[in-house]
Short mmCIF file of C-alpha atoms and ligand atoms in Angstrom, two decimals:
data_model
loop_
_atom_site.label_atom_id
_atom_site.label_comp_id
_atom_site.label_asym_id
_atom_site.label_seq_id
_atom_site.Cartn_x
_atom_site.Cartn_y
_atom_site.Cartn_z
CA MET Y 1 63.88 109.61 150.78
CA ASN Y 2 60.50 111.09 151.45
CA ILE Y 3 59.72 111.84 155.10
CA LEU Y 4 56.22 112.61 156.57
CA GLN Y 5 56.12 114.41 159.81
CA ILE Y 6 52.74 114.28 161.84
CA ASN Y 7 52.48 116.70 164.71
CA SER Y 8 49.49 116.01 166.78
CA SER Y 9 50.09 118.49 169.92
CA GLN Y 10 47.47 121.31 169.90
CA ARG Y 11 50.41 123.55 171.26
CA ARG Y 12 52.42 125.46 168.52
CA THR Y 13 55.74 126.63 169.80
CA ALA Y 14 55.90 125.17 173.25
CA SER Y 15 55.37 121.50 172.14
CA GLN Y 16 57.63 119.15 173.36
CA SER Y 17 56.63 116.25 171.12
CA THR Y 18 56.83 118.60 167.91
CA LYS Y 19 60.25 119.37 168.91
CA LEU Y 20 61.51 115.81 169.46
CA ALA Y 21 59.76 114.89 165.86
CA ASP Y 22 61.57 118.07 164.41
CA ARG Y 23 64.85 116.54 165.80
CA ILE Y 24 64.52 113.00 164.63
CA VAL Y 25 63.73 114.66 161.19
CA ARG Y 26 66.90 116.87 161.66
CA ARG Y 27 68.94 113.88 162.56
CA LEU Y 28 67.69 111.71 159.63
CA ARG Y 29 68.60 114.48 157.29
CA ASP Y 30 71.87 114.82 158.58
CA THR Y 31 72.57 111.72 156.87
CA ASN Y 32 70.21 112.10 154.08
CA PRO Y 33 70.69 115.69 153.09
CA ASP Y 34 68.37 115.15 149.76
CA ALA Y 35 65.43 113.92 151.79
CA ALA Y 36 62.14 115.60 151.12
CA LEU Y 37 59.98 116.57 153.92
CA THR Y 38 56.19 116.79 154.43
CA VAL Y 39 54.94 118.30 157.49
CA ARG Y 40 51.39 117.90 158.66
CA ASP Y 41 50.36 119.92 161.66
CA LEU Y 42 47.33 118.55 163.00
CA GLY Y 43 47.20 121.28 165.48
CA ALA Y 44 47.11 124.01 163.09
CA ASN Y 45 45.36 122.25 160.54
CA PRO Y 46 42.72 120.15 162.31
CA HIS Y 47 41.32 117.24 160.17
CA PRO Y 48 37.59 116.44 160.40
CA VAL Y 49 36.21 113.88 162.66
CA LEU Y 50 34.71 110.56 161.04
CA ASP Y 51 31.02 111.51 161.55
CA GLU Y 52 28.00 110.25 159.79
CA ALA Y 53 28.38 112.40 156.95
CA ALA Y 54 31.88 111.43 156.38
CA LEU Y 55 31.12 107.68 156.63
CA THR Y 56 28.05 108.11 154.11
CA ALA Y 57 30.47 109.98 151.64
CA LEU Y 58 33.08 107.29 152.09
CA PHE Y 59 30.66 104.56 151.43
CA THR Y 60 28.97 106.16 148.51
CA PRO Y 61 30.52 104.86 145.07
CA ALA Y 62 32.77 107.81 143.68
CA ALA Y 63 30.41 108.02 140.57
CA GLU Y 64 27.40 108.89 142.88
CA ARG Y 65 29.03 111.05 145.29
CA SER Y 66 27.71 114.81 145.76
CA PRO Y 67 30.06 117.67 145.41
CA GLU Y 68 29.97 117.79 149.32
CA HIS Y 69 30.74 113.94 149.55
CA ALA Y 70 33.56 114.30 146.92
CA GLN Y 71 35.03 117.11 148.89
CA ARG Y 72 35.00 115.31 152.35
CA VAL Y 73 36.75 112.14 150.68
CA ALA Y 74 39.21 114.22 148.98
CA LEU Y 75 40.36 115.38 152.46
CA ASP Y 76 41.01 111.92 153.45
CA ASP Y 77 42.56 111.13 150.01
CA ALA Y 78 45.10 113.72 150.61
CA LEU Y 79 46.40 112.16 153.83
CA ILE Y 80 46.36 108.74 152.38
CA ALA Y 81 48.42 109.97 149.42
CA GLU Y 82 50.94 111.49 151.75
CA ILE Y 83 51.41 108.30 153.58
CA GLN Y 84 51.78 106.18 150.63
CA ALA Y 85 54.60 108.43 149.29
CA ALA Y 86 56.46 108.51 152.68
CA ASP Y 87 59.41 106.09 153.14
CA VAL Y 88 59.81 107.41 156.77
CA VAL Y 89 57.18 108.49 158.99
CA VAL Y 90 57.74 110.58 162.10
CA LEU Y 91 54.81 111.24 164.58
CA GLY Y 92 54.81 113.48 167.41
CA VAL Y 93 52.51 112.29 170.02
CA PRO Y 94 51.49 113.76 173.38
CA MET Y 95 49.71 111.83 175.97
CA TYR Y 96 46.14 113.37 176.40
CA ASN Y 97 43.99 111.84 179.07
CA PHE Y 98 45.80 108.59 178.73
CA GLY Y 99 45.28 108.42 175.05
CA VAL Y 100 46.39 109.77 171.82
CA PRO Y 101 45.05 113.26 171.05
CA ALA Y 102 41.82 113.14 169.27
CA GLN Y 103 43.42 114.94 166.06
CA LEU Y 104 45.67 111.82 165.71
CA LYS Y 105 42.88 109.60 166.02
CA ASN Y 106 41.24 111.55 163.23
CA TRP Y 107 44.32 111.12 160.97
CA ILE Y 108 44.51 107.58 161.84
CA ASP Y 109 40.51 107.21 160.88
CA ALA Y 110 41.29 109.09 157.52
CA ILE Y 111 44.28 106.92 156.41
CA ALA Y 112 42.76 103.34 157.43
CA ARG Y 113 40.76 102.64 154.33
CA ALA Y 114 39.85 99.15 153.11
CA GLY Y 115 40.96 98.23 149.76
CA VAL Y 116 43.55 101.09 149.77
CA THR Y 117 45.84 100.67 152.88
CA PHE Y 118 44.57 97.59 154.07
CA ARG Y 119 42.81 94.60 152.77
CA TYR Y 120 40.85 91.44 154.10
CA THR Y 121 42.03 88.51 152.54
CA ALA Y 122 41.42 84.55 153.18
CA ASN Y 123 44.26 84.58 155.78
CA GLY Y 124 42.79 87.65 157.50
CA ALA Y 125 43.80 91.44 157.28
CA GLU Y 126 46.84 92.70 155.40
CA GLY Y 127 48.21 96.00 155.64
CA LEU Y 128 49.17 97.86 152.54
CA LEU Y 129 51.51 100.67 153.60
CA ARG Y 130 54.46 98.34 153.79
CA GLY Y 131 58.17 99.08 153.66
CA LYS Y 132 58.08 102.33 155.73
CA LYS Y 133 60.12 103.21 158.90
CA VAL Y 134 58.16 104.83 161.72
CA TYR Y 135 59.48 106.94 164.62
CA VAL Y 136 57.25 108.07 167.44
CA ALA Y 137 58.02 110.83 169.84
CA LEU Y 138 55.88 110.25 172.96
CA THR Y 139 55.46 113.05 175.51
CA ARG Y 140 53.99 112.67 178.90
CA GLY Y 141 53.43 114.65 182.02
CA GLY Y 142 53.62 111.61 184.17
CA LEU Y 143 55.46 107.98 184.01
CA TYR Y 144 53.56 105.39 182.24
CA ARG Y 145 56.08 103.48 180.19
CA ASN Y 146 55.63 99.38 180.41
CA THR Y 147 52.63 99.99 182.54
CA PRO Y 148 48.99 99.07 181.80
CA ALA Y 149 48.12 102.88 182.01
CA ASP Y 150 50.05 103.41 178.50
CA THR Y 151 47.39 102.54 176.14
CA GLN Y 152 49.18 104.69 173.51
CA VAL Y 153 52.16 102.50 172.53
CA PRO Y 154 49.97 99.32 172.34
CA TYR Y 155 47.42 101.10 170.41
CA LEU Y 156 49.86 102.66 167.94
CA ARG Y 157 51.57 99.24 167.32
CA THR Y 158 48.55 97.67 166.63
CA VAL Y 159 47.16 100.01 164.31
CA LEU Y 160 50.15 100.86 162.42
CA ALA Y 161 50.97 97.03 162.02
CA PHE Y 162 47.41 96.62 160.62
CA LEU Y 163 48.25 99.02 158.11
CA GLY Y 164 51.54 97.38 157.15
CA MET Y 165 53.87 99.62 159.30
CA THR Y 166 55.68 97.08 161.51
CA ASP Y 167 59.05 98.79 161.89
CA VAL Y 168 58.51 101.45 164.42
CA SER Y 169 60.72 102.99 167.03
CA PHE Y 170 59.35 104.73 169.93
CA VAL Y 171 61.18 107.72 171.76
CA TYR Y 172 59.80 108.51 175.39
CA ALA Y 173 59.98 111.87 177.11
CA GLU Y 174 58.01 111.31 180.49
CA GLY Y 175 57.41 113.09 183.77
CA LEU Y 176 57.61 116.52 181.93
CA SER Y 177 55.04 117.52 184.58
CA MET Y 178 57.16 116.61 187.49
CA GLY Y 179 59.60 119.40 187.82
CA ALA Y 180 62.23 121.29 186.01
CA GLU Y 181 64.90 118.40 186.86
CA ALA Y 182 62.70 115.66 185.85
CA GLU Y 183 61.81 117.39 182.76
CA ALA Y 184 65.54 118.06 181.73
CA SER Y 185 66.58 114.61 182.52
CA ALA Y 186 63.73 113.34 180.44
CA LEU Y 187 64.34 115.48 177.35
CA ALA Y 188 68.19 114.27 177.77
CA SER Y 189 67.05 110.72 177.71
CA ALA Y 190 64.69 111.33 174.79
CA HIS Y 191 67.47 112.91 172.97
CA GLU Y 192 69.98 109.94 173.59
CA GLN Y 193 66.90 107.61 172.33
CA ILE Y 194 66.73 109.56 169.27
CA GLU Y 195 70.28 109.00 168.48
CA GLU Y 196 70.10 105.22 169.06
CA ALA Y 197 66.82 105.03 166.79
CA VAL Y 198 68.35 106.94 164.17
CA ALA Y 199 71.71 104.87 164.35
CA ALA Y 200 70.03 101.46 164.25
C1 FMN G 1 44.57 118.03 177.75
C2 FMN G 1 45.94 117.63 178.29
C3 FMN G 1 45.70 116.34 178.88
C4 FMN G 1 46.78 115.59 179.41
N1 FMN G 1 46.86 114.44 179.96
C5 FMN G 1 47.67 113.65 180.27
C6 FMN G 1 47.94 112.40 180.78
O1 FMN G 1 46.81 111.81 180.71
N2 FMN G 1 48.85 111.79 181.16
C7 FMN G 1 49.99 112.40 181.40
O2 FMN G 1 51.08 111.91 181.85
N3 FMN G 1 50.28 113.72 181.01
C8 FMN G 1 49.07 114.31 180.48
N4 FMN G 1 49.11 115.59 179.87
C9 FMN G 1 50.55 116.26 179.84
C10 FMN G 1 50.99 116.29 178.54
O3 FMN G 1 51.38 114.85 178.17
C11 FMN G 1 52.60 117.00 178.49
O4 FMN G 1 52.48 118.16 178.88
C12 FMN G 1 53.02 116.93 177.09
O5 FMN G 1 54.27 117.46 177.11
C13 FMN G 1 52.33 117.44 176.18
O6 FMN G 1 52.66 117.35 174.55
P1 FMN G 1 53.30 118.75 173.96
O7 FMN G 1 54.40 119.33 174.71
O8 FMN G 1 53.97 118.23 172.62
O9 FMN G 1 52.09 119.66 173.69
C14 FMN G 1 47.95 116.24 179.23
C15 FMN G 1 48.12 117.44 178.69
C16 FMN G 1 46.91 118.15 178.34
C17 FMN G 1 47.16 119.51 177.56
#
């Protein structure tokens, strides 16, 4: 089993979403001790934004790319290779201003490549990253689960399904900025959700 862990908090040691993602990986490895793990920390190693230079590089045929173009495309290629090789993907996702962190969006922009991770057919779009299990550890200061203010879950469900990843379990830790008691109870609940998710 190959596990790919993507951390998107900009905090290193204090990140609750990274701690929850770590816990999911630990629990998966309890039952799969030989599982290989690749960790990509988008806070420590930010991926470049999809700007005009990147788009030009991506849309230039490989044989015609300048060294700078090739270098830029290679950065995305590395992320695509990692997710193609993964059987299980674990995402640590804080809520930043009602959305996913910009770094996670940059990662998604990098792995979504027509003809490689999805393709258009006569029947519509088809995801090519199939057969993967995805766990998402969500952390929020407030409470948004199952409300219209939670743009993260519908967005992640949609884009992951578009790429072929339809087996997704979400673990919520909410109310982390609502006092020590609320935080402790949110984390205890998240730990229970992890046990249920890995046992499923
Ligand atoms: C820049 C920034 C924006 C945030 N925006 C929101 C928000 O819109 N809604 C919310 O509930 N919490 C928000 N929070 C709180 C974080 O979601 C919460 O602290 C979470 O634990 C951060 O994840 P981390 O512990 O993995 O870093 C924000 C925090 C930061 C630093």
